[in-house]
Coordinates of C-alpha atoms in Angstrom, one line a residue:
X28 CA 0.0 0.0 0.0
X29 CA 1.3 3.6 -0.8
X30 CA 2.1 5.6 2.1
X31 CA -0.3 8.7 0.7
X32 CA -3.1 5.8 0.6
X33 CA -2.7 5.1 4.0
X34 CA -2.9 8.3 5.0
X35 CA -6.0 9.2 2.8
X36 CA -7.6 6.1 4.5
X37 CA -6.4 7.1 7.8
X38 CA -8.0 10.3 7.9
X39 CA -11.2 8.6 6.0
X40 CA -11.4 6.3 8.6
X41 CA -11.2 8.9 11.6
X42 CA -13.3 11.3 10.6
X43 CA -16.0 9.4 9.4
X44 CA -16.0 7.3 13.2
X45 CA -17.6 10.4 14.6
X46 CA -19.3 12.4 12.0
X47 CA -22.7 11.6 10.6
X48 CA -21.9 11.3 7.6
X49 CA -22.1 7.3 7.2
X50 CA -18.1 6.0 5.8
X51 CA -20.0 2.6 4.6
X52 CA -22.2 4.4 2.3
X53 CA -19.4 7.5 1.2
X54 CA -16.9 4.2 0.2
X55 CA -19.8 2.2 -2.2
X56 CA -20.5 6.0 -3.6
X57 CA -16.3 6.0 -4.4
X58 CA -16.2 2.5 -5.8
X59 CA -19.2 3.2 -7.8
X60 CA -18.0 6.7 -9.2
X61 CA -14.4 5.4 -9.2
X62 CA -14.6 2.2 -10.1
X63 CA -13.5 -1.1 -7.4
X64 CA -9.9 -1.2 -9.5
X65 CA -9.8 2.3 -8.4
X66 CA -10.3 2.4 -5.2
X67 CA -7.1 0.8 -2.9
X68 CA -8.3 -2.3 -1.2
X69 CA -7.8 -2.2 2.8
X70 CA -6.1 -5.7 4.3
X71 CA -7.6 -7.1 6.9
X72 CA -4.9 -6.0 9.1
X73 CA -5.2 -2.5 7.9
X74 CA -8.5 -2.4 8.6
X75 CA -7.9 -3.4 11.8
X76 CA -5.1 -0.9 12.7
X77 CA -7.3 2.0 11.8
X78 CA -10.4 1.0 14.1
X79 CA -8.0 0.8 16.9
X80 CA -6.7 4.0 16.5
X81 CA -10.3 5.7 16.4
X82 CA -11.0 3.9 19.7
X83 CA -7.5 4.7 20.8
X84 CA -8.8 8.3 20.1
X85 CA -12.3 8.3 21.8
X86 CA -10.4 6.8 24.9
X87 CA -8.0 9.8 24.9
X88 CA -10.9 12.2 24.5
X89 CA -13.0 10.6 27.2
X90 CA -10.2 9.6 29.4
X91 CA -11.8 10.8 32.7
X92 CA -14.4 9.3 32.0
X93 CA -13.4 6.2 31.5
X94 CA -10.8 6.3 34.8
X95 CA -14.0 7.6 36.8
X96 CA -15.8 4.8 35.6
X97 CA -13.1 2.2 36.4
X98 CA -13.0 3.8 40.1
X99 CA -16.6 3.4 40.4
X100 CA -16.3 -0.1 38.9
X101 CA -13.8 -1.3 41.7
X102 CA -16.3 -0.3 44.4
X103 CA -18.3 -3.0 43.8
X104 CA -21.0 -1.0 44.0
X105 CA -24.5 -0.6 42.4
X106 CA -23.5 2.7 41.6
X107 CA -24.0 5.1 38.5
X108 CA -20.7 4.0 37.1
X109 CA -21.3 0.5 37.2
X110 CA -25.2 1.1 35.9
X111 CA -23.2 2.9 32.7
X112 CA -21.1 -0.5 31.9
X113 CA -24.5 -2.3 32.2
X114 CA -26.0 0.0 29.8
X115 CA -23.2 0.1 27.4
X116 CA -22.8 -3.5 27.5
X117 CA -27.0 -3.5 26.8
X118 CA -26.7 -1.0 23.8
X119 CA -24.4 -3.7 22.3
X120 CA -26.6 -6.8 22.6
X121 CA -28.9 -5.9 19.0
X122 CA -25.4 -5.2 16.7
X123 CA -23.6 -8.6 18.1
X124 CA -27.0 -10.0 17.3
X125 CA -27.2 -8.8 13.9
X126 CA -23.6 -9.3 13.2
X127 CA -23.3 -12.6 14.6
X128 CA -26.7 -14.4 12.5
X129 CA -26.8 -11.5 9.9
X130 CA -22.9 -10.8 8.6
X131 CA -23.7 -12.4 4.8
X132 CA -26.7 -10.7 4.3
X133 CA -25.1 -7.8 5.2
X134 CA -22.0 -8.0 3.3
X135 CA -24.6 -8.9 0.3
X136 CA -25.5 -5.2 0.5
X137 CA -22.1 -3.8 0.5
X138 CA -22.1 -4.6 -3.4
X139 CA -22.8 -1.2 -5.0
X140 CA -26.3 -0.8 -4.2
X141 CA -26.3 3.3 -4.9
X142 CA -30.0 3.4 -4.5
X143 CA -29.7 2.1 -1.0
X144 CA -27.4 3.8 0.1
X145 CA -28.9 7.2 -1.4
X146 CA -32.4 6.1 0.4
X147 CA -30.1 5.7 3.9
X148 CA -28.2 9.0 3.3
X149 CA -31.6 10.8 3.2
X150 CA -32.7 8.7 6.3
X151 CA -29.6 9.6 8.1
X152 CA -30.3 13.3 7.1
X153 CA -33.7 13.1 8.5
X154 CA -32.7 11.8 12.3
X155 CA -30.2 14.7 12.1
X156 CA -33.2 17.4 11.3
X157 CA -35.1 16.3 14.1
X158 CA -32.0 15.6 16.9
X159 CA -31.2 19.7 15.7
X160 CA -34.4 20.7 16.6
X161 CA -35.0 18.7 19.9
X162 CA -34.8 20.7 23.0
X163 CA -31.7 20.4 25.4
X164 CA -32.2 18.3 28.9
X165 CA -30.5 17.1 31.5
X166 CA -32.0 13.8 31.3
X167 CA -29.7 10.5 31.5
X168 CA -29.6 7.8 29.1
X169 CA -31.8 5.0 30.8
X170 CA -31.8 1.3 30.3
X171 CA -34.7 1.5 28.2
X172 CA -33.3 4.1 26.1
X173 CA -29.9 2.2 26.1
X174 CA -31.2 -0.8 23.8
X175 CA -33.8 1.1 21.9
X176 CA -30.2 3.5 21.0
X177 CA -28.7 -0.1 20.4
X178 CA -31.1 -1.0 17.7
X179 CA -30.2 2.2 16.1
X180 CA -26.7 1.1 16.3
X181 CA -27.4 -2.2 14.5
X182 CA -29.7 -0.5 12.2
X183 CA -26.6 1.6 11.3
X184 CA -25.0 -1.6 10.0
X185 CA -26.8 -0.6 6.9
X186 CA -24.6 1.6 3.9
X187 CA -26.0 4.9 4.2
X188 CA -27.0 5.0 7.8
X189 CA -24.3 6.9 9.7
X190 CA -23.5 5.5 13.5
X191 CA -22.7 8.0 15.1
X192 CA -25.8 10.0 13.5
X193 CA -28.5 7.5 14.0
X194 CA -27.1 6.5 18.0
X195 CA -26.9 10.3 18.9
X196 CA -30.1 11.2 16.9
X197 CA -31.9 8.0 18.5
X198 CA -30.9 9.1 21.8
X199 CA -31.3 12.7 21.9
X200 CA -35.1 11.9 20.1
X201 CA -35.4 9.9 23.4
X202 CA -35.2 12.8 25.1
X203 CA -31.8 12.9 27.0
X204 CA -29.2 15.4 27.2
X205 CA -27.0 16.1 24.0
X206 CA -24.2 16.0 25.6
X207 CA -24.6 13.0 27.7
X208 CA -26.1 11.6 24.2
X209 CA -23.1 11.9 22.2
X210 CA -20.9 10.9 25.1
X211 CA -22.7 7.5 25.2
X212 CA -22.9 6.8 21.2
X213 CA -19.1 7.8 21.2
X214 CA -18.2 5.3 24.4
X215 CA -20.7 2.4 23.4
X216 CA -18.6 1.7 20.1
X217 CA -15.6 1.3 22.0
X218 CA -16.0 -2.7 23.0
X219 CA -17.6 -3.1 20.2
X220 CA -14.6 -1.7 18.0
X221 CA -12.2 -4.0 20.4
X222 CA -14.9 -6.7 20.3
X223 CA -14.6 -7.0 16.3
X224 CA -10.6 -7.0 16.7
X225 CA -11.0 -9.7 18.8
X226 CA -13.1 -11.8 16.2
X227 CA -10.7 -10.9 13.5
X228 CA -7.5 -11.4 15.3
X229 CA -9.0 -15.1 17.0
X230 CA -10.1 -15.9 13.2
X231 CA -6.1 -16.0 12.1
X232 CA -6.7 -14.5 9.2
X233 CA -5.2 -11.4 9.7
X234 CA -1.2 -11.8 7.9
X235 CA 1.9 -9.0 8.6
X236 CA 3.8 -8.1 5.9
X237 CA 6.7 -6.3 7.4
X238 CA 7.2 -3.9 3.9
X239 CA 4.0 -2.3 4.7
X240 CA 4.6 -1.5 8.6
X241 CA 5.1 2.0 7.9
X242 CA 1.8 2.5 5.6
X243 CA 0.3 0.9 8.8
X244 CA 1.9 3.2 11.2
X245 CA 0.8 6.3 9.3
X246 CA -2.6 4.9 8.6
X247 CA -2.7 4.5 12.5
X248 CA -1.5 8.3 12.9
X249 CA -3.9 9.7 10.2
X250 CA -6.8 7.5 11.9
X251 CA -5.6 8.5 15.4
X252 CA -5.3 12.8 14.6
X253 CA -8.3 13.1 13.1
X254 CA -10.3 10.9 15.4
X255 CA -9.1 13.6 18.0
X256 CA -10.1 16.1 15.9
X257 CA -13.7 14.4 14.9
X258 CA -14.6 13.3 18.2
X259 CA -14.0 16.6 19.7
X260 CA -15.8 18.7 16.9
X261 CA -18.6 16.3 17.1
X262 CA -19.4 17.0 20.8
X263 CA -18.6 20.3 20.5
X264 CA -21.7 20.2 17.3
X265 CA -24.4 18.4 19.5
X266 CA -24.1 20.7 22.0
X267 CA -24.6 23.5 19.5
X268 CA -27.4 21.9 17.7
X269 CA -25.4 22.1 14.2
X270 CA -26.4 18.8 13.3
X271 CA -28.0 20.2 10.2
X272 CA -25.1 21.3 8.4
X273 CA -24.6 17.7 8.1
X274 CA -28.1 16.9 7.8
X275 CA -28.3 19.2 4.5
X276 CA -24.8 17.6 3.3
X277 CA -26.4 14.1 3.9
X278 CA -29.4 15.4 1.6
X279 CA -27.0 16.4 -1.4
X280 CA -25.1 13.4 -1.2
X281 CA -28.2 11.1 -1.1
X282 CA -29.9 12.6 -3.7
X283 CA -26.6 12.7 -6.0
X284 CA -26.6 8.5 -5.1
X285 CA -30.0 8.2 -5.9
X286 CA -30.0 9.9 -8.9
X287 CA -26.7 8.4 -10.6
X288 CA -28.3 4.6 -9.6
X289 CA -31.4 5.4 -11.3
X290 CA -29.0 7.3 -14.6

């Protein structure tokens, strides 16, 4: 891999973690425009380097968080950090679900299907609409609202659907805080991230080619910066309720897709 692929995919790869702007659906709309001989393939290995320097980064960002939930963990307590982890680990139950039974016919839709993902695009665009105009509270995500975000999540699995847009939109439509809202859709892909390197690294397919180790370490440092940069302007978004920026970018880019399927 060339080192300015790598750091193209890098910076792909982190800012499209965090922004609602769906990466699965943007990459089909590339191969589609580009070609797939165009577009440079990501390794397995690759892949995985880059999703653990975006969840590198969201630990960084929410790195008191994360020690205050740890303290509050070692207590042994029923506490409100402990109730957290349980909600997290809640949120996660649909997408293992759905990627556990459902990975082929998934991966069957990640095969240029324009139209979908133009459809998703102006779905995604719609949650981000209504999460702009929902009114700031100071209300906690609840267990309830933890799965019913979770769904979202796995629903997000689809090209199109951004993650981050549909989890934050999902929750703040639910009524809870933005902030506390984009703090949870940020932390609740974090196991997941690690869960999926897991699965890939226990599946020994993943091979090293030691004369790409620096396209991987810049990759990583790409993926890594503008993860930082991503999750940090993201927050910084909800709170300001300028999720329609994206929202209106979401609608010219879904339309565009729908429009060169149907060409």
């Amino acid at each position: 891999m060339e080192i300015i692929d790598a750091v193209v995919l890098g910076i792909i790869q982190g800012l499209t973690e965090f922004l609602p702007v769906s990466s699965s659906g943007h990459l089909e709309i590339g191969k589609a425009i580009l070609g797939d001989h165009s577009v440079p393939k990501e390794s397995l290995l690759f892949t995985v380097v880059l999703h653990f320097a975006t969840a590198l980064s969201t630990m960084v960002i929410f790195r008191k968080d994360i020690f205050d939930i740890v303290k509050g963990i070692l207590k042994f307590e029923w506490n409100e950090d402990l109730q957290f982890i349980s909600k997290i680990a809640l949120s996660m139950l649909p997408a293992v679900i759905v990627g556990l039974f459902f990975e082929e016919e998934l991966e069957q839709l990640f095969n240029g299907n324009i139209l979908l993902v133009g459809c998703m695009l102006i779905v995604t665009a719609v949650l981000l609409f209504l999460a702009d105009k929902a009114k700031d509270t100071q209300k906690k995500v609840s267990f309830s609202n933890a799965f019913i975000i979770g769904v979202s999540q796995a629903i997000a699995m689809l090209p199109g659907i951004s993650r981050s847009g549909a989890t934050i939109s999902t929750s703040v439509l639910l009524g809870n805080d933005k902030t506390k809202a984009a703090r949870f859709s940020f932390l609740m892909v974090v196991p997941l991230i690690f869960g999926k390197m897991a699965k890939d690294l226990l599946g020994g397919e993943l091979t090293f080619d030691s004369s790409n180790f620096t396209a991987l370490s810049v990759g990583f440092i790409a993926a890594f910066v503008a993860g930082l940069f991503a999750c940090t302007w993201m927050i910084a978004l909800v709170k300001k309720s300028k999720l329609s920026y994206f929202a209106i970018y979401c609608v010219i880019a879904g339309t565009a897709a729908i429009i060169w399927s149907l060409s």
